[in-house]
Amino acid sequence: MHSWTDTLRFAFQPVVNLRTGAVAALEILARPETGDILAEARRDPELDSRLAVLALRAATHKETLLPLHVNVFAATLADLGGLTPLHDAVRAVGRMPWEVTLDIVPPYTHVPQRALLEAVASLREQGFRISADGIGDGDVPLRLLTDLSPDLIKLDGSLLSRPAAVRAMRTLCEQLGALVAVEGVETELQCAAARAAGAQLAQGELFAPPARIPAADVYVPPRSPGALAVPRPGPSVREFVRPAALLPVTASAGHVRALLTGSPEVSGVLLVDQAGVPVRSVHRSRFLLSMSGRYGHALYADRPAFKLSDAPRTVGVDATAWEVLDVVAVGGRDRTSDDVAVVDHRGRCVGVVRLADLVRALAETRVEEAAGLNPLTRLPGSDAITSEVDRRIGDGRAFALSWLDIDHFKQVNDGAGFAAGDELIRSVGRALEQAAARHARVGHIGGDDFLLLAEEGALDPLVAGVLDAPWSAGGRPVTLSLATVVCLPGSVSDHRQAAAHLAPLKKAAKALRGTSWVLARAGLPGHEIRRGTGAAPAQAGYAAVEPLG
């Protein structure tokens, strides 16, 4: 008599890192040749649990070292209180729980939430990672999603037509410490939309369809020009994480050698303890060189691999790419090519970062930023600022957008010459940059006009650093005008509306005597005069221009 397992097959679909273009993991999908085994598993937790075990074994037969994603219904976890058979199967096939992510699949309706949360907590204690699947197309309550606090949230591709929703989920994930993946990506436009919305991972037919044999290569569209044009304090290390080759700290040198020689794409191996915390790091070239030397194999093959290893270099998942470079810079030059282990808040390894990926991406960022800089001040243009404004609006964050210019600048140019005018613009730009430091974004939008984007609480010290400086031209004072609109969540829909609120404030600031500053709040009438009084008199010409102090 034939069993249903006789006609059950599994397919593998890559989970792609949108930054590096590398395969980050493989999702294992049940593909029955007859019947609807998934519908039965939805009703039968024991069957669903068995499917998870079979999926894991199927991956083992394909000899992949990539992290795995295994699907399980939410009701299964709540009913069984965890997946003890899966934990046993992971150990039996020589894998580790932290190499397996459980994709919790809807429906959630009628699932006892407390039982589900307790099961997830138990699985985390065992070392498994947790993913919330089908978000946007399923029925997961938002409150339960935050209580689950998954390591990964998988969004349905249909949400890409609603970029504000994807950006909102990205903001939530940043608070939860989770990554964002988009499923069902079929076109290059959808891929670009996923990147623009901040997704780090993606799956879909565009990259590679599900297949019986794990895909050796995937197609990842190149980034469109300007995709990195918005400068950030530093791209997150999460964007560069690659799967790590992990072995227990007790592994022998022979075991490590077998892994490296059988997997030419692996640049190093991390030796981890029972909790998944990196203890030692094995560099591919140095290790194989030692093993290939005279008597190397005889000396080391049966000895612990940590004899040929180094202390691991680690960074937290919240680190920026620049912080990774700081870690790489510490220590001997012979270790600059070592992978850097990325660890979660418990110290467990979630992957590695390669120096080459960081250098390439940061170089691209700098080149693209440079293309958008104003040639006079070397400050970003308006596109960088307005893109950041739209991002903050999409994220539901409050911000203050300010416009600053030099009063009667034409008279400065006419009286002192364009060279003196250019020097004044450069000096004001430098003063803005120094005052902004890490607390604001400064843009030069042309002529003597500047934009300043900051949090409202940072405005006073920023403004004082520029407006309180006594600027002069040929011994006669030069004044500045500043207009600020504070935008709370929901008060403006995009950067155009924010700019429209600034327009009348510019006129109000210019109408004041001396250096001026006016501030208003989007959606509320009137404005506040913070600097300047009365009406501005006509200005005389200037013979020379220079900032004082």
mmCIF file of N, CA and C in Angstrom, residues 281-370:
data_model
loop_
_atom_site.group_PDB
_atom_site.id
_atom_site.type_symbol
_atom_site.label_atom_id
_atom_site.label_comp_id
_atom_site.label_asym_id
_atom_site.label_seq_id
_atom_site.Cartn_x
_atom_site.Cartn_y
_atom_site.Cartn_z
ATOM 1 N N SER A 281 37.358 31.582 14.913
ATOM 2 C CA SER A 281 37.166 31.847 13.490
ATOM 3 C C SER A 281 38.278 31.177 12.692
ATOM 4 N N VAL A 282 37.896 30.428 11.670
ATOM 5 C CA VAL A 282 38.860 29.743 10.803
ATOM 6 C C VAL A 282 38.859 30.434 9.436
ATOM 7 N N HIS A 283 40.009 30.970 9.039
ATOM 8 C CA HIS A 283 40.137 31.632 7.743
ATOM 9 C C HIS A 283 40.534 30.598 6.690
ATOM 10 N N ARG A 284 39.839 30.587 5.591
ATOM 11 C CA ARG A 284 40.027 29.538 4.581
ATOM 12 C C ARG A 284 41.485 29.391 4.141
ATOM 13 N N SER A 285 42.081 30.480 3.654
ATOM 14 C CA SER A 285 43.418 30.382 3.069
ATOM 15 C C SER A 285 44.467 29.996 4.105
ATOM 16 N N ARG A 286 44.429 30.634 5.268
ATOM 17 C CA ARG A 286 45.437 30.338 6.289
ATOM 18 C C ARG A 286 45.301 28.894 6.783
ATOM 19 N N PHE A 287 44.051 28.446 6.932
ATOM 20 C CA PHE A 287 43.833 27.085 7.409
ATOM 21 C C PHE A 287 44.335 26.062 6.396
ATOM 22 N N LEU A 288 43.928 26.206 5.131
ATOM 23 C CA LEU A 288 44.329 25.236 4.118
ATOM 24 C C LEU A 288 45.834 25.268 3.875
ATOM 25 N N LEU A 289 46.454 26.438 4.031
ATOM 26 C CA LEU A 289 47.902 26.527 3.885
ATOM 27 C C LEU A 289 48.597 25.703 4.974
ATOM 28 N N SER A 290 48.086 25.803 6.197
ATOM 29 C CA SER A 290 48.667 25.025 7.296
ATOM 30 C C SER A 290 48.461 23.526 7.066
ATOM 31 N N MET A 291 47.283 23.163 6.578
ATOM 32 C CA MET A 291 46.970 21.748 6.377
ATOM 33 C C MET A 291 47.753 21.151 5.206
ATOM 34 N N SER A 292 48.107 22.001 4.227
ATOM 35 C CA SER A 292 48.778 21.482 3.027
ATOM 36 C C SER A 292 50.294 21.461 3.170
ATOM 37 N N GLY A 293 50.807 22.036 4.267
ATOM 38 C CA GLY A 293 52.247 22.051 4.480
ATOM 39 C C GLY A 293 52.772 20.649 4.784
ATOM 40 N N ARG A 294 54.071 20.563 4.857
ATOM 41 C CA ARG A 294 54.704 19.273 5.124
ATOM 42 C C ARG A 294 54.219 18.734 6.468
ATOM 43 N N TYR A 295 53.743 17.545 6.474
ATOM 44 C CA TYR A 295 53.198 16.860 7.658
ATOM 45 C C TYR A 295 51.942 17.544 8.215
ATOM 46 N N GLY A 296 51.418 18.566 7.480
ATOM 47 C CA GLY A 296 50.270 19.317 7.997
ATOM 48 C C GLY A 296 49.073 18.433 8.297
ATOM 49 N N HIS A 297 48.700 17.594 7.335
ATOM 50 C CA HIS A 297 47.531 16.751 7.536
ATOM 51 C C HIS A 297 47.764 15.761 8.669
ATOM 52 N N ALA A 298 48.938 15.177 8.715
ATOM 53 C CA ALA A 298 49.230 14.212 9.775
ATOM 54 C C ALA A 298 49.229 14.865 11.149
ATOM 55 N N LEU A 299 49.706 16.120 11.191
ATOM 56 C CA LEU A 299 49.789 16.817 12.477
ATOM 57 C C LEU A 299 48.429 17.276 12.990
ATOM 58 N N TYR A 300 47.574 17.770 12.052
ATOM 59 C CA TYR A 300 46.383 18.487 12.484
ATOM 60 C C TYR A 300 45.054 17.779 12.234
ATOM 61 N N ALA A 301 44.972 16.828 11.323
ATOM 62 C CA ALA A 301 43.687 16.298 10.864
ATOM 63 C C ALA A 301 42.777 15.870 11.999
ATOM 64 N N ASP A 302 43.320 15.193 12.989
ATOM 65 C CA ASP A 302 42.485 14.674 14.070
ATOM 66 C C ASP A 302 42.490 15.573 15.302
ATOM 67 N N ARG A 303 43.161 16.678 15.206
ATOM 68 C CA ARG A 303 43.224 17.587 16.344
ATOM 69 C C ARG A 303 42.090 18.608 16.242
ATOM 70 N N PRO A 304 41.734 19.256 17.350
ATOM 71 C CA PRO A 304 40.656 20.261 17.305
ATOM 72 C C PRO A 304 40.979 21.389 16.337
ATOM 73 N N ALA A 305 39.971 21.815 15.592
ATOM 74 C CA ALA A 305 40.177 22.873 14.593
ATOM 75 C C ALA A 305 40.565 24.195 15.238
ATOM 76 N N PHE A 306 40.183 24.397 16.497
ATOM 77 C CA PHE A 306 40.472 25.694 17.110
ATOM 78 C C PHE A 306 41.989 25.929 17.260
ATOM 79 N N LYS A 307 42.793 24.847 17.112
ATOM 80 C CA LYS A 307 44.237 25.004 17.148
ATOM 81 C C LYS A 307 44.731 25.833 15.964
ATOM 82 N N LEU A 308 43.949 25.849 14.882
ATOM 83 C CA LEU A 308 44.309 26.599 13.676
ATOM 84 C C LEU A 308 43.345 27.761 13.445
ATOM 85 N N SER A 309 42.834 28.328 14.499
ATOM 86 C CA SER A 309 41.822 29.378 14.379
ATOM 87 C C SER A 309 42.263 30.641 15.117
ATOM 88 N N ASP A 310 41.459 31.671 14.975
ATOM 89 C CA ASP A 310 41.710 32.957 15.636
ATOM 90 C C ASP A 310 40.474 33.355 16.420
ATOM 91 N N ALA A 311 40.648 34.352 17.270
ATOM 92 C CA ALA A 311 39.488 34.919 17.959
ATOM 93 C C ALA A 311 38.572 35.548 16.915
ATOM 94 N N PRO A 312 37.266 35.347 17.019
ATOM 95 C CA PRO A 312 36.360 35.902 16.003
ATOM 96 C C PRO A 312 36.237 37.413 16.102
ATOM 97 N N ARG A 313 36.022 38.029 14.982
ATOM 98 C CA ARG A 313 35.682 39.456 14.948
ATOM 99 C C ARG A 313 34.171 39.546 14.816
ATOM 100 N N THR A 314 33.535 40.280 15.712
ATOM 101 C CA THR A 314 32.081 40.312 15.739
ATOM 102 C C THR A 314 31.555 41.738 15.785
ATOM 103 N N VAL A 315 30.353 41.916 15.233
ATOM 104 C CA VAL A 315 29.596 43.160 15.370
ATOM 105 C C VAL A 315 28.149 42.789 15.633
ATOM 106 N N GLY A 316 27.417 43.693 16.257
ATOM 107 C CA GLY A 316 26.000 43.457 16.501
ATOM 108 C C GLY A 316 25.161 43.717 15.265
ATOM 109 N N VAL A 317 23.948 43.195 15.271
ATOM 110 C CA VAL A 317 23.071 43.357 14.105
ATOM 111 C C VAL A 317 22.664 44.801 13.886
ATOM 112 N N ASP A 318 22.825 45.654 14.899
ATOM 113 C CA ASP A 318 22.442 47.059 14.760
ATOM 114 C C ASP A 318 23.596 47.935 14.282
ATOM 115 N N ALA A 319 24.756 47.347 14.016
ATOM 116 C CA ALA A 319 25.929 48.116 13.596
ATOM 117 C C ALA A 319 25.737 48.681 12.191
ATOM 118 N N THR A 320 26.482 49.724 11.882
ATOM 119 C CA THR A 320 26.518 50.261 10.520
ATOM 120 C C THR A 320 27.726 49.692 9.793
ATOM 121 N N ALA A 321 27.742 49.871 8.482
ATOM 122 C CA ALA A 321 28.874 49.385 7.691
ATOM 123 C C ALA A 321 30.172 50.043 8.131
ATOM 124 N N TRP A 322 30.099 51.319 8.513
ATOM 125 C CA TRP A 322 31.313 52.019 8.953
ATOM 126 C C TRP A 322 31.853 51.409 10.241
ATOM 127 N N GLU A 323 30.971 50.977 11.120
ATOM 128 C CA GLU A 323 31.426 50.345 12.360
ATOM 129 C C GLU A 323 32.100 49.008 12.088
ATOM 130 N N VAL A 324 31.654 48.304 11.052
ATOM 131 C CA VAL A 324 32.325 47.055 10.677
ATOM 132 C C VAL A 324 33.751 47.353 10.217
ATOM 133 N N LEU A 325 33.915 48.432 9.447
ATOM 134 C CA LEU A 325 35.258 48.791 8.992
ATOM 135 C C LEU A 325 36.163 49.119 10.168
ATOM 136 N N ASP A 326 35.599 49.727 11.212
ATOM 137 C CA ASP A 326 36.390 50.002 12.416
ATOM 138 C C ASP A 326 36.887 48.707 13.040
ATOM 139 N N VAL A 327 36.024 47.678 13.050
ATOM 140 C CA VAL A 327 36.420 46.380 13.605
ATOM 141 C C VAL A 327 37.528 45.758 12.765
ATOM 142 N N VAL A 328 37.385 45.851 11.450
ATOM 143 C CA VAL A 328 38.389 45.267 10.549
ATOM 144 C C VAL A 328 39.732 45.971 10.714
ATOM 145 N N ALA A 329 39.685 47.282 10.986
ATOM 146 C CA ALA A 329 40.925 48.062 11.073
ATOM 147 C C ALA A 329 41.751 47.714 12.304
ATOM 148 N N VAL A 330 41.142 47.103 13.310
ATOM 149 C CA VAL A 330 41.852 46.759 14.541
ATOM 150 C C VAL A 330 42.545 45.410 14.359
ATOM 151 N N GLY A 331 43.827 45.349 14.659
ATOM 152 C CA GLY A 331 44.529 44.072 14.570
ATOM 153 C C GLY A 331 45.486 44.020 13.404
ATOM 154 N N GLY A 332 46.048 42.854 13.171
ATOM 155 C CA GLY A 332 47.063 42.679 12.142
ATOM 156 C C GLY A 332 46.498 42.775 10.739
ATOM 157 N N ARG A 333 47.359 43.185 9.813
ATOM 158 C CA ARG A 333 46.950 43.318 8.420
ATOM 159 C C ARG A 333 46.613 41.972 7.791
ATOM 160 N N ASP A 334 47.166 40.901 8.363
ATOM 161 C CA ASP A 334 46.916 39.580 7.781
ATOM 162 C C ASP A 334 45.487 39.122 7.986
ATOM 163 N N ARG A 335 44.696 39.876 8.786
ATOM 164 C CA ARG A 335 43.312 39.474 9.048
ATOM 165 C C ARG A 335 42.295 40.394 8.383
ATOM 166 N N THR A 336 42.745 41.285 7.520
ATOM 167 C CA THR A 336 41.797 42.219 6.906
ATOM 168 C C THR A 336 40.794 41.516 5.996
ATOM 169 N N SER A 337 41.134 40.311 5.510
ATOM 170 C CA SER A 337 40.200 39.595 4.637
ATOM 171 C C SER A 337 39.298 38.631 5.408
ATOM 172 N N ASP A 338 39.431 38.583 6.724
ATOM 173 C CA ASP A 338 38.587 37.686 7.523
ATOM 174 C C ASP A 338 37.133 38.127 7.489
ATOM 175 N N ASP A 339 36.232 37.167 7.465
ATOM 176 C CA ASP A 339 34.817 37.494 7.620
ATOM 177 C C ASP A 339 34.575 38.051 9.028
ATOM 178 N N VAL A 340 33.610 38.949 9.125
ATOM 179 C CA VAL A 340 33.201 39.484 10.424
ATOM 180 C C VAL A 340 31.866 38.843 10.790
ATOM 181 N N ALA A 341 31.808 38.233 11.953
ATOM 182 C CA ALA A 341 30.574 37.574 12.395
ATOM 183 C C ALA A 341 29.578 38.618 12.883
ATOM 184 N N VAL A 342 28.332 38.476 12.471
ATOM 185 C CA VAL A 342 27.250 39.351 12.920
ATOM 186 C C VAL A 342 26.430 38.574 13.950
ATOM 187 N N VAL A 343 26.279 39.159 15.135
ATOM 188 C CA VAL A 343 25.603 38.449 16.221
ATOM 189 C C VAL A 343 24.356 39.205 16.660
ATOM 190 N N ASP A 344 23.373 38.440 17.141
ATOM 191 C CA ASP A 344 22.140 39.064 17.623
ATOM 192 C C ASP A 344 22.321 39.506 19.074
ATOM 193 N N HIS A 345 21.197 39.927 19.690
ATOM 194 C CA HIS A 345 21.284 40.484 21.038
ATOM 195 C C HIS A 345 21.646 39.434 22.083
ATOM 196 N N ARG A 346 21.584 38.164 21.708
ATOM 197 C CA ARG A 346 22.003 37.100 22.612
ATOM 198 C C ARG A 346 23.426 36.633 22.319
ATOM 199 N N GLY A 347 24.056 37.267 21.345
ATOM 200 C CA GLY A 347 25.408 36.880 20.986
ATOM 201 C C GLY A 347 25.480 35.752 19.980
ATOM 202 N N ARG A 348 24.324 35.253 19.492
ATOM 203 C CA ARG A 348 24.298 34.148 18.537
ATOM 204 C C ARG A 348 24.600 34.656 17.130
ATOM 205 N N CYS A 349 25.307 33.853 16.381
ATOM 206 C CA CYS A 349 25.685 34.243 15.026
ATOM 207 C C CYS A 349 24.474 34.216 14.095
ATOM 208 N N VAL A 350 24.261 35.306 13.373
ATOM 209 C CA VAL A 350 23.186 35.354 12.382
ATOM 210 C C VAL A 350 23.743 35.363 10.957
ATOM 211 N N GLY A 351 25.073 35.412 10.833
ATOM 212 C CA GLY A 351 25.686 35.415 9.514
ATOM 213 C C GLY A 351 27.041 36.098 9.573
ATOM 214 N N VAL A 352 27.615 36.324 8.402
ATOM 215 C CA VAL A 352 28.911 36.990 8.324
ATOM 216 C C VAL A 352 28.839 38.119 7.309
ATOM 217 N N VAL A 353 29.787 39.039 7.424
ATOM 218 C CA VAL A 353 29.926 40.142 6.473
ATOM 219 C C VAL A 353 31.318 40.072 5.875
ATOM 220 N N ARG A 354 31.377 40.219 4.554
ATOM 221 C CA ARG A 354 32.662 40.217 3.855
ATOM 222 C C ARG A 354 33.101 41.646 3.569
ATOM 223 N N LEU A 355 34.358 41.896 3.786
ATOM 224 C CA LEU A 355 34.898 43.240 3.588
ATOM 225 C C LEU A 355 34.669 43.731 2.160
ATOM 226 N N ALA A 356 34.804 42.847 1.180
ATOM 227 C CA ALA A 356 34.645 43.258 -0.217
ATOM 228 C C ALA A 356 33.258 43.825 -0.483
ATOM 229 N N ASP A 357 32.223 43.219 0.130
ATOM 230 C CA ASP A 357 30.856 43.724 -0.048
ATOM 231 C C ASP A 357 30.729 45.147 0.494
ATOM 232 N N LEU A 358 31.322 45.380 1.669
ATOM 233 C CA LEU A 358 31.226 46.697 2.286
ATOM 234 C C LEU A 358 31.944 47.756 1.460
ATOM 235 N N VAL A 359 33.167 47.451 1.067
ATOM 236 C CA VAL A 359 33.960 48.431 0.326
ATOM 237 C C VAL A 359 33.274 48.790 -0.984
ATOM 238 N N ARG A 360 32.732 47.774 -1.679
ATOM 239 C CA ARG A 360 32.060 48.029 -2.957
ATOM 240 C C ARG A 360 30.836 48.927 -2.765
ATOM 241 N N ALA A 361 30.012 48.600 -1.782
ATOM 242 C CA ALA A 361 28.781 49.366 -1.573
ATOM 243 C C ALA A 361 29.070 50.780 -1.099
ATOM 244 N N LEU A 362 30.020 50.940 -0.184
ATOM 245 C CA LEU A 362 30.338 52.272 0.320
ATOM 246 C C LEU A 362 30.970 53.132 -0.772
ATOM 247 N N ALA A 363 31.772 52.507 -1.637
ATOM 248 C CA ALA A 363 32.347 53.258 -2.748
ATOM 249 C C ALA A 363 31.256 53.720 -3.709
ATOM 250 N N GLU A 364 30.290 52.832 -4.000
ATOM 251 C CA GLU A 364 29.173 53.208 -4.872
ATOM 252 C C GLU A 364 28.383 54.351 -4.259
ATOM 253 N N THR A 365 28.181 54.272 -2.944
ATOM 254 C CA THR A 365 27.426 55.311 -2.262
ATOM 255 C C THR A 365 28.121 56.651 -2.401
ATOM 256 N N ARG A 366 29.439 56.657 -2.184
ATOM 257 C CA ARG A 366 30.175 57.910 -2.260
ATOM 258 C C ARG A 366 30.176 58.476 -3.681
ATOM 259 N N VAL A 367 30.316 57.605 -4.682
ATOM 260 C CA VAL A 367 30.311 58.078 -6.072
ATOM 261 C C VAL A 367 28.966 58.695 -6.406
ATOM 262 N N GLU A 368 27.891 58.033 -6.009
ATOM 263 C CA GLU A 368 26.555 58.533 -6.333
ATOM 264 C C GLU A 368 26.237 59.799 -5.547
ATOM 265 N N GLU A 369 26.712 59.869 -4.297
ATOM 266 C CA GLU A 369 26.519 61.094 -3.527
ATOM 267 C C GLU A 369 27.267 62.239 -4.190
ATOM 268 N N ALA A 370 28.510 61.980 -4.620
ATOM 269 C CA ALA A 370 29.325 63.032 -5.219
ATOM 270 C C ALA A 370 28.668 63.593 -6.472
#
